Short mmCIF file of C-alpha atoms in Angstrom, two decimals:
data_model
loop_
_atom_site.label_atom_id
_atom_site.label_comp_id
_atom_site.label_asym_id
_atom_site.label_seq_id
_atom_site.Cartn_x
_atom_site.Cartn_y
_atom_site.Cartn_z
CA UNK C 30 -92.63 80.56 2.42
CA UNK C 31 -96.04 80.06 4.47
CA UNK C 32 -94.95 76.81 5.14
CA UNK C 33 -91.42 77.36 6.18
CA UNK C 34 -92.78 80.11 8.80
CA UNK C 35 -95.50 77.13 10.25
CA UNK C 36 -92.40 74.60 10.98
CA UNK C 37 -90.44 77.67 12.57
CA UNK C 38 -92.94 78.91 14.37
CA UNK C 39 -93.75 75.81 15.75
CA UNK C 40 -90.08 74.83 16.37
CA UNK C 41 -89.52 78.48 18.06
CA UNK C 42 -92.69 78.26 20.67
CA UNK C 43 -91.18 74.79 21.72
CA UNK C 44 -87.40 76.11 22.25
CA UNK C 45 -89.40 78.90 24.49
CA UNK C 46 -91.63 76.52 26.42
CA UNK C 47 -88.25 74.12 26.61
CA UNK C 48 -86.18 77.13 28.15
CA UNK C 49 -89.35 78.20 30.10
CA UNK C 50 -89.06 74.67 31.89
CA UNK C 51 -85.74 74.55 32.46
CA UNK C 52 -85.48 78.08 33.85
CA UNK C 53 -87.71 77.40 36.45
CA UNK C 54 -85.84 73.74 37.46
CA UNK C 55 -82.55 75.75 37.98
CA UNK C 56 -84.78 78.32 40.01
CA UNK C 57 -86.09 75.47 42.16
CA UNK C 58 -82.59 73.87 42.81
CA UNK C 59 -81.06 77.49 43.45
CA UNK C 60 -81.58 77.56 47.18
CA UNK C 61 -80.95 74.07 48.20
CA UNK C 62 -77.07 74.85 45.92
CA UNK C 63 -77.21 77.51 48.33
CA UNK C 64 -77.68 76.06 51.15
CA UNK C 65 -75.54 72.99 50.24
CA UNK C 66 -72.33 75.91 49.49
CA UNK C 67 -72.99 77.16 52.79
CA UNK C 68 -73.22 73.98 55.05
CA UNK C 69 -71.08 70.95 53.01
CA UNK C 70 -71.61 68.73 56.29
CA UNK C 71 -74.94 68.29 54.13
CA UNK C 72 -73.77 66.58 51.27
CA UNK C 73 -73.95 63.37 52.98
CA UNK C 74 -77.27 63.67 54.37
CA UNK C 75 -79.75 60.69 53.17
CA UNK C 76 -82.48 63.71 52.59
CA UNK C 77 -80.10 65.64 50.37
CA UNK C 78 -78.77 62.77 48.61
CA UNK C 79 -82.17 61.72 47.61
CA UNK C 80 -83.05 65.40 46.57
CA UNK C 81 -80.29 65.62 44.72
CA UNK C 82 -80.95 62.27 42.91
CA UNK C 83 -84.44 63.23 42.45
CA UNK C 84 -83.45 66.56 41.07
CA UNK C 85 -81.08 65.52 38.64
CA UNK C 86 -83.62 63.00 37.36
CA UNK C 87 -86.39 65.22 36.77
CA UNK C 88 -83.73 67.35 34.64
CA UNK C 89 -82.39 64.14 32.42
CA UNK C 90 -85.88 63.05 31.82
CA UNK C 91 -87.58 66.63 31.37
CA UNK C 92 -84.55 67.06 28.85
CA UNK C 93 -85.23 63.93 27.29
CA UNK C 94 -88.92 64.82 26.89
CA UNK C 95 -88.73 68.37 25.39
CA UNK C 96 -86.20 66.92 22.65
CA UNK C 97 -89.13 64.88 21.52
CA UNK C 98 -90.89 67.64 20.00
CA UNK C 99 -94.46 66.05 19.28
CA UNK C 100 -93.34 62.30 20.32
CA UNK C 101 -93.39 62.86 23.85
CA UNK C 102 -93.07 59.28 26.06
CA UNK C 103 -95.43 58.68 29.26
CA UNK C 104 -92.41 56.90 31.00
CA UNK C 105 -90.11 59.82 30.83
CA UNK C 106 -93.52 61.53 32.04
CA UNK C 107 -94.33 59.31 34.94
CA UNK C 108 -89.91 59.36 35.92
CA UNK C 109 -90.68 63.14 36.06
CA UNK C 110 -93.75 63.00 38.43
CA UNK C 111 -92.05 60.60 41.04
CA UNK C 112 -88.93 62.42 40.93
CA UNK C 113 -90.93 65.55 42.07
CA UNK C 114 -92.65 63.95 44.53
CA UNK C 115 -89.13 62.77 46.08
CA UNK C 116 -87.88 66.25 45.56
CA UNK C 117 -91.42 67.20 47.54
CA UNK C 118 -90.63 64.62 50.26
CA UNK C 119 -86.94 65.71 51.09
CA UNK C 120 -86.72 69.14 50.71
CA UNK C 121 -87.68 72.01 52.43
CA UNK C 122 -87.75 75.60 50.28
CA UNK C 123 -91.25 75.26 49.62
CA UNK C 124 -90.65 75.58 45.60
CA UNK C 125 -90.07 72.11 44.80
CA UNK C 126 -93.95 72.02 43.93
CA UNK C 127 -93.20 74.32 41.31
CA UNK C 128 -91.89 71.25 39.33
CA UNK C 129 -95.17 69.97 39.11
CA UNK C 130 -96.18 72.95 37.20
CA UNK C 131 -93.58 71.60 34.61
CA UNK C 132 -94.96 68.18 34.38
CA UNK C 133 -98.79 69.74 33.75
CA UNK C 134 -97.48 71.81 30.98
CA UNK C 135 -96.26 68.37 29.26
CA UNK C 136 -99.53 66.62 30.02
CA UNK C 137 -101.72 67.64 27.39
CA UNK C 138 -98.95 67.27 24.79
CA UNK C 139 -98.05 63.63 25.81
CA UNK C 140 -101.47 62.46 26.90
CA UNK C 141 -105.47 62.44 25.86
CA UNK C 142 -107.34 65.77 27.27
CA UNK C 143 -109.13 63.13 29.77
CA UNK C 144 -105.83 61.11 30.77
CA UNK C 145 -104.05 64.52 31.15
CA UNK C 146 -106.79 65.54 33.42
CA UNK C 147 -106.66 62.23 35.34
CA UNK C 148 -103.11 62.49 35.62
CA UNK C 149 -103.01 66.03 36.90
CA UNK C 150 -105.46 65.40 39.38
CA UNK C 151 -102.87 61.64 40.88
CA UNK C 152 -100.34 64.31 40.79
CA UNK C 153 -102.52 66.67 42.90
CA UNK C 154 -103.61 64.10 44.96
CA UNK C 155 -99.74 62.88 45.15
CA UNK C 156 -98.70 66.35 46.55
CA UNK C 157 -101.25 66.60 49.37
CA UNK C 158 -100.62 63.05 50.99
CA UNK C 159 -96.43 64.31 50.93
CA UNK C 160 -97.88 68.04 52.47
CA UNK C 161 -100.00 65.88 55.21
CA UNK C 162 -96.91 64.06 55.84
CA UNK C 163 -94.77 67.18 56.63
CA UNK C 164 -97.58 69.55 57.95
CA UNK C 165 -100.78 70.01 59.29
CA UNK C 166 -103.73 68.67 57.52
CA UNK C 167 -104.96 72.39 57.16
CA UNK C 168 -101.92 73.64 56.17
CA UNK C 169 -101.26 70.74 53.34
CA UNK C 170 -104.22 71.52 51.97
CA UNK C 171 -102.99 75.42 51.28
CA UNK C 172 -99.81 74.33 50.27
CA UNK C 173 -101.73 71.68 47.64
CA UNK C 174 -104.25 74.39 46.65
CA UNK C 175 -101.10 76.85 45.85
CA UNK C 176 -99.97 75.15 43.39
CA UNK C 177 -103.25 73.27 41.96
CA UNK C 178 -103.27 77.29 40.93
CA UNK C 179 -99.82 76.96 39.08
CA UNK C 180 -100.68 73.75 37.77
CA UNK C 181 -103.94 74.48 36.25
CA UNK C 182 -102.41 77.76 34.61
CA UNK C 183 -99.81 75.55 32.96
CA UNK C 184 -101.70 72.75 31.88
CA UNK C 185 -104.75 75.30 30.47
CA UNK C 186 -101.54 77.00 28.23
CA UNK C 187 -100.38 74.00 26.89
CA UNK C 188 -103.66 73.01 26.27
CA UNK C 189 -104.62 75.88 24.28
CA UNK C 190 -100.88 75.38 22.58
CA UNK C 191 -102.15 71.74 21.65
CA UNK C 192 -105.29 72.34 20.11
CA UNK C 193 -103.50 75.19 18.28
CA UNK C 194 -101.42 73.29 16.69
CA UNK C 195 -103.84 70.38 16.21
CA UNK C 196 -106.13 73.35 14.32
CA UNK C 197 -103.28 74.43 12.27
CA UNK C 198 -102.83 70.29 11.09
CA UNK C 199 -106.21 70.15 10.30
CA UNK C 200 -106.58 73.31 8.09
CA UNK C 201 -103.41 71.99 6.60
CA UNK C 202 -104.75 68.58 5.57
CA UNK C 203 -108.31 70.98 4.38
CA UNK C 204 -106.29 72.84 2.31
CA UNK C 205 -103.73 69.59 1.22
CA UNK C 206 -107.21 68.48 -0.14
CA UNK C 207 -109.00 71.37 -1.54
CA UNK C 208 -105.04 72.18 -3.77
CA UNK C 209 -105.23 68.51 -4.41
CA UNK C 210 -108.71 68.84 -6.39
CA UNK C 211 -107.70 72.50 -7.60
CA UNK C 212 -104.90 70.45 -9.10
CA UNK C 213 -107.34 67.58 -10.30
CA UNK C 214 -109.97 69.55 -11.78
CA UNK C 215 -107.24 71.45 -13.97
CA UNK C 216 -105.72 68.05 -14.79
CA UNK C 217 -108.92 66.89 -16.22
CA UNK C 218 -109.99 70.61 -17.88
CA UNK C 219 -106.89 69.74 -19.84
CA UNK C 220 -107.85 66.27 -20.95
CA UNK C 221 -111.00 67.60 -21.70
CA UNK C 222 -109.89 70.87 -23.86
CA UNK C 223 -107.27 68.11 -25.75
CA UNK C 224 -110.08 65.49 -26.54
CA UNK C 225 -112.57 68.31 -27.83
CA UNK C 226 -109.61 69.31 -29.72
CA UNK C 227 -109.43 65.95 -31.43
CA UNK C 228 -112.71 65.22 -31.95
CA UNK C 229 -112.94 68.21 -33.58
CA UNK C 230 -109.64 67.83 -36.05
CA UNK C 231 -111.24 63.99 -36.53
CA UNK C 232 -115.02 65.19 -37.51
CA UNK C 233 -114.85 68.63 -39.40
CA UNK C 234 -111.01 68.64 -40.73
CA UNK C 235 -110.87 64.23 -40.98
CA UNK C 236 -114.30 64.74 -42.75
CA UNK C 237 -113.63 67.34 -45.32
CA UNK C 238 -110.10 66.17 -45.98
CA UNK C 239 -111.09 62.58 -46.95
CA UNK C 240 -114.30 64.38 -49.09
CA UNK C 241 -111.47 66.97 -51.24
CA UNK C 242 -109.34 63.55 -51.74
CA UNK C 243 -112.50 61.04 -53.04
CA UNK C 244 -113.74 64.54 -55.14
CA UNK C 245 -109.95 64.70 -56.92
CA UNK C 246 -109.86 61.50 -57.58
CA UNK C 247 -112.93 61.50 -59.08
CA UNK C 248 -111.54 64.69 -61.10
CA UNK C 249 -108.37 62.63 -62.22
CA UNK C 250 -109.99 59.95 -63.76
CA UNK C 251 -112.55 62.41 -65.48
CA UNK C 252 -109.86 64.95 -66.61
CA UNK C 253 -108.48 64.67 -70.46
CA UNK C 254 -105.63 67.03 -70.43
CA UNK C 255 -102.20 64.85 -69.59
CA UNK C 256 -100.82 68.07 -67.24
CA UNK C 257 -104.18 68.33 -65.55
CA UNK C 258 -104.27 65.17 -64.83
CA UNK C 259 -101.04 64.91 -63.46
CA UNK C 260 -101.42 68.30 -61.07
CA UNK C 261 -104.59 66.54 -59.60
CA UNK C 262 -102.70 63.55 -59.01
CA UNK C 263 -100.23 65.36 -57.03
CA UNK C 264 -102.96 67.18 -55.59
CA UNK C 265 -104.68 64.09 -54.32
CA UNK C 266 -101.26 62.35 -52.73
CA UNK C 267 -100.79 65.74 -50.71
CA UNK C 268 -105.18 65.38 -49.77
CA UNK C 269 -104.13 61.77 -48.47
CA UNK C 270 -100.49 62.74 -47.04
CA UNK C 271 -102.72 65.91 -44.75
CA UNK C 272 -105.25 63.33 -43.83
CA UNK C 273 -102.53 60.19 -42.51
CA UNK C 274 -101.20 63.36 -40.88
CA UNK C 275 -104.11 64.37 -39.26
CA UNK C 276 -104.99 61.35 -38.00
CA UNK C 277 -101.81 60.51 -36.40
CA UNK C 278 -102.18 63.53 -34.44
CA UNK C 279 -105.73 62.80 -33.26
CA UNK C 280 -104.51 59.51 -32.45
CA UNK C 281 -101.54 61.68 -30.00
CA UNK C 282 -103.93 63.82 -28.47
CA UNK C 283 -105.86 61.45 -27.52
CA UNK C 284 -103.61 59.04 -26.27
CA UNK C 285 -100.29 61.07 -25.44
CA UNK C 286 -100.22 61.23 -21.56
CA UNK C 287 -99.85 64.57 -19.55
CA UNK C 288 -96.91 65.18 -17.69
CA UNK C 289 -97.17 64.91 -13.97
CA UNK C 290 -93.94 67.03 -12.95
CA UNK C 291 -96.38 70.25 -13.29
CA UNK C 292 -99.42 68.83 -11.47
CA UNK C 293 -97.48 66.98 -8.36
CA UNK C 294 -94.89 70.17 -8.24
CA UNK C 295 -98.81 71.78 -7.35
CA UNK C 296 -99.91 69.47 -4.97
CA UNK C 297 -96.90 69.82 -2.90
CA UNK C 298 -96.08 73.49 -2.96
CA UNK C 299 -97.87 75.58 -0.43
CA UNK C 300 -98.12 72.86 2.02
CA UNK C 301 -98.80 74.74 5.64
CA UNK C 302 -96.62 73.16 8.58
CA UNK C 303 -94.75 70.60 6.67
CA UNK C 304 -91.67 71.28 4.10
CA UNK C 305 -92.41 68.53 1.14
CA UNK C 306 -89.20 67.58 -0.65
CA UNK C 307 -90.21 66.14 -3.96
CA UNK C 308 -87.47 64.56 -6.26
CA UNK C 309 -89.02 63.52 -9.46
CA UNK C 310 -87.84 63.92 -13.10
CA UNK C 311 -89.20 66.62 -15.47
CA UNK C 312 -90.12 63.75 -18.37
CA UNK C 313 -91.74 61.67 -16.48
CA UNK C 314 -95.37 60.34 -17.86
CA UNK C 315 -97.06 57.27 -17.74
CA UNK C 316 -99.20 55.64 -21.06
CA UNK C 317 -102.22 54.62 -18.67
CA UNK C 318 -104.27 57.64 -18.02
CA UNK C 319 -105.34 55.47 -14.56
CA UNK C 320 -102.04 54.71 -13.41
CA UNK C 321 -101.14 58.73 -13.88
CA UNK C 322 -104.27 59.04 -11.68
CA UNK C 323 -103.40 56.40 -9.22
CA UNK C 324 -99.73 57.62 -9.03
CA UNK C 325 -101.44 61.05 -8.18
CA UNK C 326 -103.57 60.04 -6.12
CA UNK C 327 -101.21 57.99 -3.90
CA UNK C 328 -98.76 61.44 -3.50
CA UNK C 329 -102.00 62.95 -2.39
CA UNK C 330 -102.61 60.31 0.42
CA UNK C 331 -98.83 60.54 1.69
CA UNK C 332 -99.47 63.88 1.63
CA UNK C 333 -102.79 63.80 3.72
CA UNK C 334 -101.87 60.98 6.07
CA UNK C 335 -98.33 62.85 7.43
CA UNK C 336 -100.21 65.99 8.15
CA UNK C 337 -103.13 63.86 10.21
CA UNK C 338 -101.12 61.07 11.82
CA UNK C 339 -97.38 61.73 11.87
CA UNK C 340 -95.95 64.78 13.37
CA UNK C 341 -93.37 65.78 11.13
CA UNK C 342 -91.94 68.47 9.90
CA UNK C 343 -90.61 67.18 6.81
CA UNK C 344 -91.69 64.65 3.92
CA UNK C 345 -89.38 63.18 1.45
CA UNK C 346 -91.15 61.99 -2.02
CA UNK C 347 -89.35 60.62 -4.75
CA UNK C 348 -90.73 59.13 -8.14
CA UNK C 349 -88.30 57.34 -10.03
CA UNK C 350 -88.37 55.14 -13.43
CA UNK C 351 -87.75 51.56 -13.02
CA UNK C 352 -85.70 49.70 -15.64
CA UNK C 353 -88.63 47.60 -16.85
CA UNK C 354 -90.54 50.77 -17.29
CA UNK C 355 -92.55 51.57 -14.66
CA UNK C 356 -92.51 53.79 -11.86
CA UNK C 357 -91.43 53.54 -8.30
CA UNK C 358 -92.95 55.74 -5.22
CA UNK C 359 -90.74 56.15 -2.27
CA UNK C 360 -92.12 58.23 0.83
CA UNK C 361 -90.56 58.94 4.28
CA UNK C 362 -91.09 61.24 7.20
CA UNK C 363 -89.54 62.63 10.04
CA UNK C 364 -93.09 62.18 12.17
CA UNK C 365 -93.28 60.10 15.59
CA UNK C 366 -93.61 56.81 13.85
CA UNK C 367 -95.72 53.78 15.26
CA UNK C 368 -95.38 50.21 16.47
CA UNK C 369 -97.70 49.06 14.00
CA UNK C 370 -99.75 50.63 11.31
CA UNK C 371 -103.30 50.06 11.18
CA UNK C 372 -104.20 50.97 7.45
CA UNK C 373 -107.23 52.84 6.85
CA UNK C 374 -109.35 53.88 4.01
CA UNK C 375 -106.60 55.84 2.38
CA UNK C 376 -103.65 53.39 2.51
CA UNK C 377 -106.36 50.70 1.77
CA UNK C 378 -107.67 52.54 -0.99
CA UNK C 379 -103.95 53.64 -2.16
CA UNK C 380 -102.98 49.27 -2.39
CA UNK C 381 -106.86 48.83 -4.28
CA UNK C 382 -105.70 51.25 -6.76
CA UNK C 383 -102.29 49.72 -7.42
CA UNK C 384 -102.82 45.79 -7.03
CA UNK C 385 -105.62 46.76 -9.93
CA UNK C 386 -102.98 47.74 -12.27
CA UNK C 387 -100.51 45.12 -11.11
CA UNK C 388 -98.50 47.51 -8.96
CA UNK C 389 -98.01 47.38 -5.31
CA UNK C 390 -97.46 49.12 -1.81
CA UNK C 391 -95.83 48.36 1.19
CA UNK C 392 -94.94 50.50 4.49
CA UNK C 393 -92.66 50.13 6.91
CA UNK C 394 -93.27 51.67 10.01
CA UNK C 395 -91.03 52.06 13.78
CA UNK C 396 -91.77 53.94 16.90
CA UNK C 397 -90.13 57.88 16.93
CA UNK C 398 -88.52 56.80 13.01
CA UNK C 399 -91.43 57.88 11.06
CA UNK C 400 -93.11 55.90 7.97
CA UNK C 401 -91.39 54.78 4.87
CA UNK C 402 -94.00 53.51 1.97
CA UNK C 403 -92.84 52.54 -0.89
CA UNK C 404 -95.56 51.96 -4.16
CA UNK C 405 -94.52 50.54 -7.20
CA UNK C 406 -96.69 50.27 -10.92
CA UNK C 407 -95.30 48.31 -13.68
CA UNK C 408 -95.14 49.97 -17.21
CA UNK C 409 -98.71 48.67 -18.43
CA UNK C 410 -102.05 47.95 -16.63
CA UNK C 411 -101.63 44.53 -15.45
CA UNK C 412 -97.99 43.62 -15.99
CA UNK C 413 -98.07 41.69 -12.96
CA UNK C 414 -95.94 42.62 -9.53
CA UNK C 415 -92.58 43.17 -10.22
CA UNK C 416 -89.32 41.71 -8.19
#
């Protein structure tokens, strides 16, 4: 639930700031349609023809932009700031500054807090040079200082909006980690409570079982009376029947791997700002207590890398049985993607873990398509790398 209200939140403030934007476009073309209705000789001025081609542009590409959601594009950025300059340049309503105040709203989103800054202050700069061009010096520097006003109001909003939501993606990756250990440290209280349980069956029940069988056979080759002998015969077959039985089950417990449905189903419930989607079958369990660790593990990175890096708002995890045995990890996103991933300590760590065991992982990655990885472990510790 928490995390279904983070993606909609998030999804709702953008349709507002999106509507916001667009609201005040139409508002700045208003008057020149106006004008345009009430004088058509107009149309086929060069000034209005360049407006209107200016104004139309800024539109496509702020449309463009807002669908982005996250992987906002400097180009359509910089084809927003020009077309507002030429809007600046040929009209005359004194609002067409007003799309600037668009533009700085996207700046922090799309840029670096010191490139956004650099690039509101060009665009500043853009605006007075057009304002000296058309008007006094004095009076272009009012004009530029009106909406340096606008523009800093905007760009401080979606600043505080950005660092928001950057907050909410780090307390999401804190608390990724901190259920992740949660998870962990009951994994291995488990473990722990099973082995104490066999150690216990092995050296107290093991030890007086195997003492009441040697003590009846002793009493059956002692004992004179044909019937006696024969009950503590019986007697000593079920002594050594309990013992092979207790044995085989210490031998279970302590080998008999935990299921991972429960554990992983914890690791990816609860997950703020990112719906998980985690496919993977209710038997599954792997013989190598490492490779169920290094199987965790790697859902754990997936998990930790899309809320730092990606973007997204949703995660797709299966874990499926291969038909030699082993396992097979496949992860994708919906996040902003890259041109080329430069692996880190997790996804370094992640291929350690599984090259180790004879497993593997590989990633695929494409600007605005999101990551796919895809991990693979063969049915024992060093089986070698599968096809």
């Amino acid at each position: 639930m928490h995390k279904r209200s983070g993606v909609a939140k998030s999804a709702t403030i953008h349709r507002l700031v999106f509507v916001a934007g667009m609201l005040t476009w139409a508002m700045v073309g208003l008057p020149h349609i106006e004008e345009l209705v009430r004088h058509p000789a107009r149309w086929s001025a060069p000034h209005t023809l360049l407006w209107g081609t200016a104004f139309l542009t800024f539109g496509a590409a702020y449309w463009r932009q807002a669908r982005e959601q996250g992987r906002a594009e400097v180009p359509l950025l910089a084809v927003q700031t020009v077309a507002a300059l030429a809007c600046l340049a040929s009209g005359n309503t004194g609002l067409d500054g007003a799309l600037f105040a668009i533009i700085s709203g996207q700046a922090p989103e799309t840029l670096p807090q010191r490139r956004a800054l650099a690039w509101l202050g060009a665009q500043l700069l853009g605006m007075f040079v057009v304002f000296a061009l058309q008007f006094p010096l004095m009076q272009a520097l009012v004009q530029t200082l009106i909406y340096t006003g606008f523009q800093g109001f905007t760009f401080g909003s979606a600043l505080v909006m950005v660092r928001e939501a950057e907050a909410r993606r780090e307390l999401a990756r804190v608390h990724a980690e901190l259920q992740s250990t949660q998870v962990l440290l009951a994994t291995r209280e488990r473990e722990g409570e099973r082995l104490r349980i066999a150690r216990e069956l092995h050296d107290s029940v093991g030890h007086h079982l195997t003492a009441l069988s040697l003590n009846l056979e002793a009493a059956a080759h002692t004992a004179k009376d044909p019937a006696s002998t024969e009950h503590l015969r019986r007697a000593r077959e079920a002594a050594r029947t309990l013992l092979s039985e207790v044995r085989r089950s210490v031998t279970e417990l302590r080998e008999s791997p935990l299921p991972l449905l429960p554990s992983l189903r914890a690791l990816a419930e609860g997950v703020p700002g990112l719906a998980v989607h985690l496919d993977v079958p209710g038997s599954l369990a792997l013989e190598s207590s490492e490779a169920a660790h290094s199987l965790f593990r790697c859902v754990q990175e997936i998990l930790t890398n899309t809320l730092r890096h990606a973007g997204a708002r949703n995660l797709w995890i299966a874990i499926v049985p291969t038909e030699d045995g082993g396992v097979r990890v496949q992860a994708r996103d919906d996040g902003r993607g890259t041109a080329q991933v430069t692996p880190g300590s997790g996804l370094t760590g992640m291929r350690e873990r599984f090259t180790r065991l004879g497993g593997r992982v590989e990633w695929r990655a494409a600007a605005g398509q999101g990551l796919e990885l895809e991990a693979w472990l063969p049915a024992a510790p060093g089986a070698g790398v599968g096809a």
